[in-house]
Amino acid sequence: VVFKEDLKKNHLEMVTSIKYQSYIEKQILHQEFSCDDKTINEKYEKYKAIYKEWKESDKENSKLYNEIWVLREEIAQDYIDNRIEQFQIKKH
């Protein structure tokens, strides 16, 4: 019974985390993302520049497309990690 409850709890945490990351990535994609962390913002500015370059190249440059995806995932994960760290600091 304990194993089953732990499994359900871990599954819910994982699903919530994936949904939150997807939400952040959509904000980044629609360029509605904002953050108060300098390093994350620098990555976001780089993302926007690469995205603009990709759009202006008729969306045919697969190298730029891959960079966009990688950066979007990095920014979202960095943001989530930053929020968790802030939450843990406030909690103590």
Short mmCIF file of N, CA and C in Angstrom, two decimals:
data_model
loop_
_atom_site.label_atom_id
_atom_site.label_comp_id
_atom_site.label_asym_id
_atom_site.label_seq_id
_atom_site.Cartn_x
_atom_site.Cartn_y
_atom_site.Cartn_z
N VAL A 1 0.83 -1.19 0.00
CA VAL A 1 0.00 0.00 0.00
C VAL A 1 0.88 1.26 0.00
N VAL A 2 1.94 1.27 0.81
CA VAL A 2 2.84 2.42 0.87
C VAL A 2 3.51 2.64 -0.48
N PHE A 3 3.95 1.53 -1.10
CA PHE A 3 4.59 1.64 -2.42
C PHE A 3 3.63 2.25 -3.43
N LYS A 4 2.38 1.78 -3.40
CA LYS A 4 1.37 2.28 -4.35
C LYS A 4 1.14 3.78 -4.14
N GLU A 5 1.05 4.22 -2.90
CA GLU A 5 0.84 5.65 -2.60
C GLU A 5 2.05 6.48 -3.04
N ASP A 6 3.24 5.97 -2.78
CA ASP A 6 4.46 6.66 -3.21
C ASP A 6 4.52 6.77 -4.73
N LEU A 7 4.14 5.69 -5.40
CA LEU A 7 4.14 5.68 -6.86
C LEU A 7 3.16 6.73 -7.40
N LYS A 8 1.97 6.79 -6.82
CA LYS A 8 0.97 7.78 -7.25
C LYS A 8 1.48 9.20 -7.00
N LYS A 9 2.06 9.42 -5.84
CA LYS A 9 2.58 10.75 -5.49
C LYS A 9 3.69 11.16 -6.46
N ASN A 10 4.64 10.25 -6.72
CA ASN A 10 5.74 10.55 -7.65
C ASN A 10 5.22 10.79 -9.06
N HIS A 11 4.22 10.01 -9.47
CA HIS A 11 3.65 10.18 -10.80
C HIS A 11 2.99 11.56 -10.91
N LEU A 12 2.23 11.95 -9.91
CA LEU A 12 1.59 13.27 -9.92
C LEU A 12 2.62 14.39 -9.95
N GLU A 13 3.69 14.25 -9.18
CA GLU A 13 4.74 15.27 -9.18
C GLU A 13 5.38 15.37 -10.57
N MET A 14 5.63 14.22 -11.20
CA MET A 14 6.25 14.21 -12.53
C MET A 14 5.31 14.85 -13.56
N VAL A 15 4.04 14.50 -13.53
CA VAL A 15 3.07 15.06 -14.47
C VAL A 15 2.96 16.57 -14.27
N THR A 16 2.91 17.01 -13.03
CA THR A 16 2.83 18.44 -12.73
C THR A 16 4.07 19.17 -13.25
N SER A 17 5.23 18.58 -13.04
CA SER A 17 6.48 19.17 -13.50
C SER A 17 6.50 19.29 -15.02
N ILE A 18 6.08 18.25 -15.71
CA ILE A 18 6.06 18.26 -17.18
C ILE A 18 5.08 19.32 -17.69
N LYS A 19 3.92 19.41 -17.07
CA LYS A 19 2.93 20.42 -17.49
C LYS A 19 3.46 21.83 -17.25
N TYR A 20 4.13 22.04 -16.12
CA TYR A 20 4.68 23.36 -15.82
C TYR A 20 5.78 23.72 -16.81
N GLN A 21 6.64 22.76 -17.13
CA GLN A 21 7.70 23.01 -18.11
C GLN A 21 7.08 23.34 -19.47
N SER A 22 6.06 22.61 -19.85
CA SER A 22 5.38 22.88 -21.12
C SER A 22 4.77 24.28 -21.13
N TYR A 23 4.19 24.69 -20.01
CA TYR A 23 3.62 26.03 -19.87
C TYR A 23 4.69 27.10 -20.06
N ILE A 24 5.83 26.92 -19.43
CA ILE A 24 6.94 27.88 -19.54
C ILE A 24 7.44 27.92 -20.98
N GLU A 25 7.59 26.74 -21.60
CA GLU A 25 8.06 26.69 -22.99
C GLU A 25 7.09 27.40 -23.93
N LYS A 26 5.79 27.31 -23.68
CA LYS A 26 4.82 28.03 -24.51
C LYS A 26 4.97 29.54 -24.33
N GLN A 27 5.23 29.97 -23.10
CA GLN A 27 5.48 31.40 -22.87
C GLN A 27 6.70 31.87 -23.66
N ILE A 28 7.74 31.05 -23.66
CA ILE A 28 8.97 31.38 -24.39
C ILE A 28 8.66 31.44 -25.88
N LEU A 29 7.97 30.43 -26.39
CA LEU A 29 7.63 30.37 -27.81
C LEU A 29 6.86 31.60 -28.25
N HIS A 30 5.89 32.02 -27.44
CA HIS A 30 5.06 33.19 -27.79
C HIS A 30 5.72 34.50 -27.37
N GLN A 31 6.94 34.39 -26.87
CA GLN A 31 7.74 35.53 -26.42
C GLN A 31 6.99 36.38 -25.40
N GLU A 32 6.37 35.67 -24.44
CA GLU A 32 5.66 36.30 -23.34
C GLU A 32 6.33 35.96 -22.01
N PHE A 33 7.54 35.46 -22.09
CA PHE A 33 8.29 35.00 -20.92
C PHE A 33 8.96 36.18 -20.23
N SER A 34 8.97 36.14 -18.89
CA SER A 34 9.73 37.15 -18.15
C SER A 34 10.33 36.51 -16.91
N CYS A 35 11.49 37.01 -16.54
CA CYS A 35 12.23 36.44 -15.42
C CYS A 35 13.14 37.52 -14.85
N ASP A 36 13.47 37.39 -13.57
CA ASP A 36 14.35 38.38 -12.94
C ASP A 36 15.78 37.88 -12.79
N ASP A 37 16.10 36.77 -13.42
CA ASP A 37 17.46 36.21 -13.36
C ASP A 37 18.25 36.62 -14.60
N LYS A 38 19.39 37.26 -14.40
CA LYS A 38 20.19 37.80 -15.50
C LYS A 38 20.65 36.71 -16.48
N THR A 39 21.13 35.59 -15.97
CA THR A 39 21.63 34.52 -16.82
C THR A 39 20.51 33.93 -17.69
N ILE A 40 19.36 33.72 -17.09
CA ILE A 40 18.21 33.19 -17.83
C ILE A 40 17.77 34.19 -18.89
N ASN A 41 17.74 35.46 -18.53
CA ASN A 41 17.35 36.50 -19.50
C ASN A 41 18.33 36.59 -20.67
N GLU A 42 19.61 36.39 -20.40
CA GLU A 42 20.59 36.39 -21.49
C GLU A 42 20.31 35.25 -22.47
N LYS A 43 20.00 34.07 -21.94
CA LYS A 43 19.64 32.94 -22.80
C LYS A 43 18.37 33.24 -23.59
N TYR A 44 17.42 33.89 -22.91
CA TYR A 44 16.15 34.23 -23.56
C TYR A 44 16.37 35.22 -24.71
N GLU A 45 17.22 36.21 -24.50
CA GLU A 45 17.54 37.16 -25.56
C GLU A 45 18.22 36.45 -26.74
N LYS A 46 19.10 35.51 -26.44
CA LYS A 46 19.75 34.71 -27.48
C LYS A 46 18.70 33.90 -28.23
N TYR A 47 17.77 33.31 -27.49
CA TYR A 47 16.68 32.54 -28.09
C TYR A 47 15.89 33.42 -29.07
N LYS A 48 15.51 34.62 -28.62
CA LYS A 48 14.71 35.51 -29.47
C LYS A 48 15.47 35.88 -30.74
N ALA A 49 16.78 36.11 -30.63
CA ALA A 49 17.58 36.47 -31.80
C ALA A 49 17.65 35.30 -32.78
N ILE A 50 17.87 34.11 -32.26
CA ILE A 50 17.94 32.93 -33.13
C ILE A 50 16.57 32.64 -33.75
N TYR A 51 15.51 32.81 -32.96
CA TYR A 51 14.16 32.60 -33.47
C TYR A 51 13.86 33.56 -34.62
N LYS A 52 14.24 34.81 -34.43
CA LYS A 52 14.02 35.82 -35.49
C LYS A 52 14.80 35.45 -36.74
N GLU A 53 16.04 35.05 -36.56
CA GLU A 53 16.87 34.65 -37.70
C GLU A 53 16.25 33.45 -38.42
N TRP A 54 15.75 32.49 -37.67
CA TRP A 54 15.13 31.30 -38.24
C TRP A 54 13.87 31.67 -39.02
N LYS A 55 13.05 32.56 -38.44
CA LYS A 55 11.81 33.00 -39.10
C LYS A 55 12.11 33.73 -40.41
N GLU A 56 13.15 34.56 -40.39
CA GLU A 56 13.51 35.33 -41.57
C GLU A 56 14.14 34.46 -42.66
N SER A 57 14.59 33.26 -42.29
CA SER A 57 15.18 32.36 -43.28
C SER A 57 14.14 31.40 -43.84
N ASP A 58 12.87 31.80 -43.80
CA ASP A 58 11.75 30.98 -44.28
C ASP A 58 11.62 29.66 -43.55
N LYS A 59 12.13 29.61 -42.33
CA LYS A 59 11.99 28.45 -41.45
C LYS A 59 12.55 27.17 -42.06
N GLU A 60 13.58 27.30 -42.85
CA GLU A 60 14.16 26.12 -43.49
C GLU A 60 15.49 25.70 -42.89
N ASN A 61 16.05 26.47 -41.99
CA ASN A 61 17.35 26.16 -41.41
C ASN A 61 17.16 25.23 -40.21
N SER A 62 17.45 23.96 -40.41
CA SER A 62 17.22 22.97 -39.35
C SER A 62 18.20 23.14 -38.20
N LYS A 63 19.40 23.66 -38.47
CA LYS A 63 20.36 23.89 -37.39
C LYS A 63 19.82 24.95 -36.41
N LEU A 64 19.29 26.03 -36.97
CA LEU A 64 18.70 27.07 -36.12
C LEU A 64 17.48 26.53 -35.37
N TYR A 65 16.68 25.72 -36.05
CA TYR A 65 15.49 25.13 -35.43
C TYR A 65 15.89 24.28 -34.23
N ASN A 66 16.93 23.48 -34.39
CA ASN A 66 17.41 22.65 -33.28
C ASN A 66 17.91 23.52 -32.13
N GLU A 67 18.63 24.60 -32.45
CA GLU A 67 19.12 25.51 -31.41
C GLU A 67 17.95 26.13 -30.64
N ILE A 68 16.90 26.47 -31.36
CA ILE A 68 15.70 27.05 -30.74
C ILE A 68 15.11 26.08 -29.72
N TRP A 69 14.95 24.82 -30.12
CA TRP A 69 14.38 23.81 -29.23
C TRP A 69 15.25 23.60 -27.99
N VAL A 70 16.55 23.47 -28.21
CA VAL A 70 17.46 23.24 -27.09
C VAL A 70 17.41 24.42 -26.12
N LEU A 71 17.49 25.63 -26.65
CA LEU A 71 17.45 26.82 -25.80
C LEU A 71 16.13 26.94 -25.04
N ARG A 72 15.03 26.65 -25.71
CA ARG A 72 13.72 26.73 -25.06
C ARG A 72 13.66 25.78 -23.88
N GLU A 73 14.14 24.56 -24.06
CA GLU A 73 14.14 23.58 -22.98
C GLU A 73 15.08 24.02 -21.85
N GLU A 74 16.26 24.53 -22.20
CA GLU A 74 17.22 24.99 -21.20
C GLU A 74 16.65 26.14 -20.37
N ILE A 75 16.06 27.10 -21.05
CA ILE A 75 15.50 28.27 -20.36
C ILE A 75 14.39 27.82 -19.41
N ALA A 76 13.51 26.97 -19.88
CA ALA A 76 12.41 26.49 -19.03
C ALA A 76 12.95 25.75 -17.82
N GLN A 77 13.92 24.87 -18.03
CA GLN A 77 14.47 24.11 -16.90
C GLN A 77 15.23 25.02 -15.93
N ASP A 78 16.01 25.96 -16.48
CA ASP A 78 16.72 26.92 -15.62
C ASP A 78 15.73 27.74 -14.79
N TYR A 79 14.64 28.15 -15.42
CA TYR A 79 13.62 28.94 -14.73
C TYR A 79 12.99 28.13 -13.60
N ILE A 80 12.64 26.88 -13.89
CA ILE A 80 12.04 26.02 -12.87
C ILE A 80 13.02 25.80 -11.72
N ASP A 81 14.27 25.51 -12.05
CA ASP A 81 15.29 25.32 -11.01
C ASP A 81 15.44 26.58 -10.16
N ASN A 82 15.43 27.73 -10.81
CA ASN A 82 15.54 29.01 -10.11
C ASN A 82 14.36 29.23 -9.17
N ARG A 83 13.15 28.92 -9.64
CA ARG A 83 11.95 29.08 -8.81
C ARG A 83 11.98 28.14 -7.61
N ILE A 84 12.43 26.91 -7.83
CA ILE A 84 12.53 25.94 -6.73
C ILE A 84 13.53 26.45 -5.69
N GLU A 85 14.66 26.96 -6.17
CA GLU A 85 15.68 27.49 -5.26
C GLU A 85 15.12 28.67 -4.46
N GLN A 86 14.42 29.57 -5.11
CA GLN A 86 13.82 30.71 -4.41
C GLN A 86 12.81 30.24 -3.37
N PHE A 87 12.02 29.26 -3.74
CA PHE A 87 11.01 28.73 -2.82
C PHE A 87 11.66 28.11 -1.59
N GLN A 88 12.75 27.37 -1.81
CA GLN A 88 13.45 26.72 -0.70
C GLN A 88 14.09 27.75 0.22
N ILE A 89 14.62 28.81 -0.34
CA ILE A 89 15.22 29.87 0.47
C ILE A 89 14.16 30.54 1.33
N LYS A 90 13.01 30.87 0.73
CA LYS A 90 11.93 31.52 1.47
C LYS A 90 11.34 30.61 2.54
N LYS A 91 11.36 29.31 2.26
CA LYS A 91 10.77 28.34 3.16
C LYS A 91 11.54 28.26 4.49
N HIS A 92 12.86 28.43 4.44
CA HIS A 92 13.68 28.31 5.67
C HIS A 92 13.57 29.50 6.52
#
